[in-house]
């Protein structure tokens, strides 16, 4: 399974944008890029996903490099509630594993008031 | 909709005891999953069920059994608990169309301690 590399931790100030990077140099053509986050003492929750084009939703934006070997999750205005562990995950929809998610350690985002 | 519910929220077992973790979803999803999360780590897949009547092993299935009782319910059983199974257990589900096709919905977790 393709792997991702993320920084262990990042800090941000409240109401400032946050750019969370993810490297996935071995990505295959059938891998979708998914982002989940896990707030303290909760289960993970879906944030966004994409294949080739940049994506926006109410929570965040996803910028995907042209060669698809890296991506960046963008939180436009961080709030204290955004403090969480963010997971970048490659989901293979072309294989026999039902497109299961494989979680790494993620990036722990701290937001300072 | 309650989403994905898990019982119990907390459990303490002694080594060698058995127990079943319950999971139910009310979103009519086909796929269901069991994960464990050890401190400071990401989630690891134990078992999954792509549809009612089917189950498959994930990354760390040893020491566990599962039952897909019906479309709504997916239980995880520890036959003889060991301290290495101390963890937080999460259940998740995924649908086959629309938003649910690309998103796994997670329950609140069960914190299990094995002494």
mmCIF file of C-alpha atoms in Angstrom:
data_model
loop_
_atom_site.group_PDB
_atom_site.id
_atom_site.type_symbol
_atom_site.label_atom_id
_atom_site.label_comp_id
_atom_site.label_asym_id
_atom_site.label_seq_id
_atom_site.Cartn_x
_atom_site.Cartn_y
_atom_site.Cartn_z
ATOM 1 C CA UNK A 1 0.000 0.000 0.000
ATOM 2 C CA UNK A 2 1.181 3.487 -0.801
ATOM 3 C CA UNK A 3 2.403 5.466 2.186
ATOM 4 C CA UNK A 4 2.232 9.088 3.202
ATOM 5 C CA UNK A 5 4.673 11.281 5.111
ATOM 6 C CA UNK A 6 3.487 14.109 7.358
ATOM 7 C CA UNK A 7 5.184 16.305 9.963
ATOM 8 C CA UNK A 8 4.597 15.059 13.486
ATOM 9 C CA UNK A 9 3.288 18.398 14.718
ATOM 10 C CA UNK A 10 2.488 21.951 13.667
ATOM 11 C CA UNK A 11 1.416 25.107 15.443
ATOM 12 C CA UNK A 12 -0.889 27.849 14.278
ATOM 13 C CA UNK A 13 -2.386 31.027 15.615
ATOM 14 C CA UNK A 14 -6.123 31.403 15.844
ATOM 15 C CA UNK A 15 -7.797 33.020 12.817
ATOM 16 C CA UNK A 16 -4.718 32.492 10.616
ATOM 17 C CA UNK A 17 -4.531 30.085 7.669
ATOM 18 C CA UNK A 18 -2.903 26.697 8.177
ATOM 19 C CA UNK A 19 -1.199 24.634 5.497
ATOM 20 C CA UNK A 20 -0.743 20.984 6.400
ATOM 21 C CA UNK A 21 1.615 19.171 3.992
ATOM 22 C CA UNK A 22 1.610 15.538 2.933
ATOM 23 C CA UNK A 23 4.081 13.682 0.729
ATOM 24 C CA UNK A 24 3.011 10.577 -1.165
ATOM 25 C CA UNK A 25 5.707 9.967 -3.751
ATOM 26 C CA UNK A 26 4.602 6.369 -4.490
ATOM 27 C CA UNK A 27 0.987 7.248 -5.231
ATOM 28 C CA UNK A 28 -0.664 5.187 -7.969
ATOM 29 C CA UNK A 29 -3.237 6.207 -10.536
ATOM 30 C CA UNK A 30 -6.122 4.676 -8.604
ATOM 31 C CA UNK A 31 -5.249 6.254 -5.247
ATOM 32 C CA UNK A 32 -7.533 8.951 -3.937
ATOM 33 C CA UNK A 33 -6.099 11.386 -1.375
ATOM 34 C CA UNK A 34 -8.237 11.529 1.760
ATOM 35 C CA UNK A 35 -7.908 13.707 4.844
ATOM 36 C CA UNK A 36 -9.443 12.859 8.190
ATOM 37 C CA UNK A 37 -9.038 14.569 11.525
ATOM 38 C CA UNK A 38 -9.389 13.314 15.061
ATOM 39 C CA UNK A 39 -10.383 15.706 17.807
ATOM 40 C CA UNK A 40 -9.255 14.771 21.337
ATOM 41 C CA UNK A 41 -11.075 11.727 22.723
ATOM 42 C CA UNK A 42 -13.220 11.321 19.591
ATOM 43 C CA UNK A 43 -13.303 9.105 16.551
ATOM 44 C CA UNK A 44 -11.853 10.380 13.286
ATOM 45 C CA UNK A 45 -14.031 12.482 11.017
ATOM 46 C CA UNK A 46 -13.805 12.991 7.281
ATOM 47 C CA UNK A 47 -12.450 16.335 6.094
ATOM 48 C CA UNK A 48 -11.984 16.203 2.334
ATOM 49 C CA UNK A 49 -10.751 14.042 -0.536
ATOM 50 C CA UNK A 50 -9.545 14.444 -4.106
ATOM 51 C CA UNK A 51 -7.955 12.679 -7.054
ATOM 52 C CA UNK A 52 -6.219 15.205 -9.306
ATOM 53 C CA UNK A 53 -7.906 18.579 -9.070
ATOM 54 C CA UNK A 54 -7.977 20.968 -6.141
ATOM 55 C CA UNK A 55 -11.081 20.607 -3.995
ATOM 56 C CA UNK A 56 -12.978 22.914 -1.678
ATOM 57 C CA UNK A 57 -15.674 22.250 0.893
ATOM 58 C CA UNK A 58 -17.049 24.007 3.932
ATOM 59 C CA UNK A 59 -14.312 22.633 6.179
ATOM 60 C CA UNK A 60 -11.143 23.023 4.134
ATOM 61 C CA UNK A 61 -9.399 23.103 0.764
ATOM 62 C CA UNK A 62 -7.198 20.431 -0.726
ATOM 63 C CA UNK A 63 -4.388 21.446 -3.068
ATOM 64 C CA UNK A 64 -2.884 18.580 -5.076
ATOM 65 C CA UNK A 65 0.454 18.907 -6.844
ATOM 66 C CA UNK A 66 0.437 18.439 -10.589
ATOM 67 C CA UNK A 67 2.479 15.213 -10.327
ATOM 68 C CA UNK A 68 0.226 14.089 -7.425
ATOM 69 C CA UNK A 69 3.276 13.274 -5.276
ATOM 70 C CA UNK A 70 2.263 15.744 -2.611
ATOM 71 C CA UNK A 71 -0.801 17.564 -1.346
ATOM 72 C CA UNK A 72 -1.676 20.277 1.151
ATOM 73 C CA UNK A 73 -4.704 20.590 3.362
ATOM 74 C CA UNK A 74 -5.606 24.234 3.872
ATOM 75 C CA UNK A 75 -7.651 25.509 6.786
ATOM 76 C CA UNK A 76 -8.456 29.077 5.837
ATOM 77 C CA UNK A 77 -8.980 30.488 9.338
ATOM 78 C CA UNK A 78 -7.927 28.209 12.169
ATOM 79 C CA UNK A 79 -10.097 28.139 15.259
ATOM 80 C CA UNK A 80 -9.402 26.545 18.632
ATOM 81 C CA UNK A 81 -11.807 23.798 17.627
ATOM 82 C CA UNK A 82 -9.488 22.831 14.756
ATOM 83 C CA UNK A 83 -6.849 21.549 17.186
ATOM 84 C CA UNK A 84 -6.664 17.864 16.265
ATOM 85 C CA UNK A 85 -4.567 15.169 14.655
ATOM 86 C CA UNK A 86 -4.860 15.377 10.868
ATOM 87 C CA UNK A 87 -4.369 12.215 8.822
ATOM 88 C CA UNK A 88 -3.456 12.173 5.140
ATOM 89 C CA UNK A 89 -4.474 8.814 3.682
ATOM 90 C CA UNK A 90 -4.251 7.227 0.251
ATOM 91 C CA UNK A 91 -7.283 5.148 -0.584
ATOM 92 C CA UNK A 92 -6.891 2.667 -3.430
ATOM 93 C CA UNK A 93 -10.236 2.282 -5.139
ATOM 94 C CA UNK A 94 -8.798 -0.022 -7.806
ATOM 95 C CA UNK A 95 -7.584 -2.834 -5.572
ATOM 96 C CA UNK A 96 -9.265 -5.735 -3.789
ATOM 97 C CA UNK A 97 -9.123 -4.251 -0.321
ATOM 98 C CA UNK A 98 -12.465 -2.474 -0.659
ATOM 99 C CA UNK A 99 -10.587 0.800 -0.648
ATOM 100 C CA UNK A 100 -9.743 0.503 3.039
ATOM 101 C CA UNK A 101 -8.106 3.390 4.859
ATOM 102 C CA UNK A 102 -4.576 2.988 6.214
ATOM 103 C CA UNK A 103 -3.833 5.494 8.941
ATOM 104 C CA UNK A 104 -0.344 6.793 9.732
ATOM 105 C CA UNK A 105 0.502 8.849 12.815
ATOM 106 C CA UNK A 106 -0.761 12.080 11.298
ATOM 107 C CA UNK A 107 0.085 15.689 12.160
ATOM 108 C CA UNK A 108 -0.916 17.047 15.531
ATOM 109 C CA UNK A 109 -2.104 20.616 15.013
ATOM 110 C CA UNK A 110 -2.048 22.992 17.948
ATOM 111 C CA UNK A 111 -3.921 26.310 17.702
ATOM 112 C CA UNK A 112 -2.883 29.190 19.926
ATOM 113 C CA UNK A 113 -5.363 31.899 20.930
ATOM 114 C CA UNK B 1 -29.871 9.729 12.999
ATOM 115 C CA UNK B 2 -27.621 8.455 15.748
ATOM 116 C CA UNK B 3 -24.915 7.557 13.194
ATOM 117 C CA UNK B 4 -22.517 4.917 14.527
ATOM 118 C CA UNK B 5 -23.001 3.850 18.128
ATOM 119 C CA UNK B 6 -20.706 1.683 20.237
ATOM 120 C CA UNK B 7 -21.183 -0.067 23.547
ATOM 121 C CA UNK B 8 -19.732 -0.077 26.092
ATOM 122 C CA UNK B 9 -17.826 3.221 26.309
ATOM 123 C CA UNK B 10 -15.365 1.855 28.857
ATOM 124 C CA UNK B 11 -14.427 -1.653 29.962
ATOM 125 C CA UNK B 12 -11.836 -3.190 32.268
ATOM 126 C CA UNK B 13 -11.063 -6.887 31.896
ATOM 127 C CA UNK B 14 -8.732 -9.320 33.545
ATOM 128 C CA UNK B 15 -6.348 -11.359 31.440
ATOM 129 C CA UNK B 16 -8.157 -14.362 29.995
ATOM 130 C CA UNK B 17 -11.657 -12.916 30.231
ATOM 131 C CA UNK B 18 -13.824 -12.613 27.158
ATOM 132 C CA UNK B 19 -16.100 -9.847 25.964
ATOM 133 C CA UNK B 20 -17.950 -8.562 22.919
ATOM 134 C CA UNK B 21 -17.851 -4.975 21.698
ATOM 135 C CA UNK B 22 -21.057 -3.917 19.989
ATOM 136 C CA UNK B 23 -21.423 -1.558 17.048
ATOM 137 C CA UNK B 24 -24.532 -0.422 15.215
ATOM 138 C CA UNK B 25 -25.223 2.071 12.438
ATOM 139 C CA UNK B 26 -28.528 3.529 11.283
ATOM 140 C CA UNK B 27 -27.390 4.928 7.931
ATOM 141 C CA UNK B 28 -28.106 1.790 5.870
ATOM 142 C CA UNK B 29 -24.409 1.440 5.052
ATOM 143 C CA UNK B 30 -23.076 -1.728 3.470
ATOM 144 C CA UNK B 31 -19.504 -1.701 4.806
ATOM 145 C CA UNK B 32 -18.465 -1.769 8.432
ATOM 146 C CA UNK B 33 -15.028 -1.725 10.072
ATOM 147 C CA UNK B 34 -13.290 -2.335 13.390
ATOM 148 C CA UNK B 35 -10.080 -0.444 14.237
ATOM 149 C CA UNK B 36 -7.845 -0.218 17.273
ATOM 150 C CA UNK B 37 -5.798 2.791 18.298
ATOM 151 C CA UNK B 38 -2.880 2.516 20.687
ATOM 152 C CA UNK B 39 -1.529 5.622 22.464
ATOM 153 C CA UNK B 40 0.200 8.060 20.106
ATOM 154 C CA UNK B 41 -0.550 5.920 17.073
ATOM 155 C CA UNK B 42 -2.874 5.999 14.121
ATOM 156 C CA UNK B 43 -5.753 3.574 13.735
ATOM 157 C CA UNK B 44 -5.108 0.012 12.598
ATOM 158 C CA UNK B 45 -7.752 -2.095 10.868
ATOM 159 C CA UNK B 46 -8.701 -5.309 12.681
ATOM 160 C CA UNK B 47 -11.549 -6.676 10.555
ATOM 161 C CA UNK B 48 -14.007 -5.339 8.043
ATOM 162 C CA UNK B 49 -17.259 -6.408 6.450
ATOM 163 C CA UNK B 50 -17.895 -5.244 2.905
ATOM 164 C CA UNK B 51 -21.515 -6.343 3.039
ATOM 165 C CA UNK B 52 -23.937 -8.318 5.181
ATOM 166 C CA UNK B 53 -22.736 -11.909 5.420
ATOM 167 C CA UNK B 54 -19.076 -11.248 4.608
ATOM 168 C CA UNK B 55 -16.093 -10.482 6.828
ATOM 169 C CA UNK B 56 -12.390 -10.108 6.061
ATOM 170 C CA UNK B 57 -9.197 -9.730 8.044
ATOM 171 C CA UNK B 58 -7.452 -6.413 8.250
ATOM 172 C CA UNK B 59 -3.952 -5.559 9.381
ATOM 173 C CA UNK B 60 -4.135 -6.901 12.968
ATOM 174 C CA UNK B 61 -6.798 -9.647 13.271
ATOM 175 C CA UNK B 62 -5.045 -12.007 15.692
ATOM 176 C CA UNK B 63 -6.915 -12.482 18.967
ATOM 177 C CA UNK B 64 -10.223 -11.189 17.612
ATOM 178 C CA UNK B 65 -13.352 -12.535 15.968
ATOM 179 C CA UNK B 66 -16.187 -10.625 14.349
ATOM 180 C CA UNK B 67 -19.820 -11.188 13.470
ATOM 181 C CA UNK B 68 -21.885 -9.215 10.994
ATOM 182 C CA UNK B 69 -25.192 -9.923 12.648
ATOM 183 C CA UNK B 70 -27.259 -8.014 10.088
ATOM 184 C CA UNK B 71 -26.815 -4.921 7.958
ATOM 185 C CA UNK B 72 -26.904 -2.641 11.012
ATOM 186 C CA UNK B 73 -24.714 -4.492 13.505
ATOM 187 C CA UNK B 74 -21.060 -5.580 13.528
ATOM 188 C CA UNK B 75 -19.614 -7.009 16.743
ATOM 189 C CA UNK B 76 -16.006 -7.624 17.800
ATOM 190 C CA UNK B 77 -15.203 -10.436 20.225
ATOM 191 C CA UNK B 78 -12.129 -10.982 22.360
ATOM 192 C CA UNK B 79 -12.160 -14.649 23.375
ATOM 193 C CA UNK B 80 -9.257 -14.487 25.842
ATOM 194 C CA UNK B 81 -8.180 -10.932 26.529
ATOM 195 C CA UNK B 82 -4.485 -10.084 26.848
ATOM 196 C CA UNK B 83 -2.802 -6.889 28.153
ATOM 197 C CA UNK B 84 -1.573 -6.228 24.586
ATOM 198 C CA UNK B 85 -5.213 -5.701 23.610
ATOM 199 C CA UNK B 86 -5.495 -2.649 25.844
ATOM 200 C CA UNK B 87 -6.499 0.017 23.360
ATOM 201 C CA UNK B 88 -9.280 2.259 22.113
ATOM 202 C CA UNK B 89 -11.536 0.463 19.653
ATOM 203 C CA UNK B 90 -13.402 2.326 16.925
ATOM 204 C CA UNK B 91 -16.160 1.071 14.694
ATOM 205 C CA UNK B 92 -16.882 2.740 11.349
ATOM 206 C CA UNK B 93 -19.262 2.361 8.446
ATOM 207 C CA UNK B 94 -19.358 3.393 4.780
ATOM 208 C CA UNK B 95 -22.111 3.498 2.213
ATOM 209 C CA UNK B 96 -22.190 2.735 -1.475
ATOM 210 C CA UNK B 97 -23.435 5.964 -2.988
ATOM 211 C CA UNK B 98 -23.301 9.706 -2.697
ATOM 212 C CA UNK B 99 -21.340 11.256 0.110
ATOM 213 C CA UNK B 100 -21.194 7.954 2.001
ATOM 214 C CA UNK B 101 -19.239 6.281 -0.806
ATOM 215 C CA UNK B 102 -16.114 8.271 -0.037
ATOM 216 C CA UNK B 103 -16.465 8.831 3.676
ATOM 217 C CA UNK B 104 -16.147 6.519 6.634
ATOM 218 C CA UNK B 105 -18.271 7.479 9.615
ATOM 219 C CA UNK B 106 -16.754 6.626 12.979
ATOM 220 C CA UNK B 107 -18.267 5.829 16.334
ATOM 221 C CA UNK B 108 -17.121 7.433 19.615
ATOM 222 C CA UNK B 109 -14.903 4.484 20.591
ATOM 223 C CA UNK B 110 -14.617 1.946 23.397
ATOM 224 C CA UNK B 111 -11.722 2.302 25.838
ATOM 225 C CA UNK B 112 -10.621 -1.187 26.884
ATOM 226 C CA UNK B 113 -8.095 -1.940 29.598
ATOM 227 C CA UNK B 114 -6.861 -5.492 30.153
ATOM 228 C CA UNK B 115 -5.129 -6.059 33.479
#
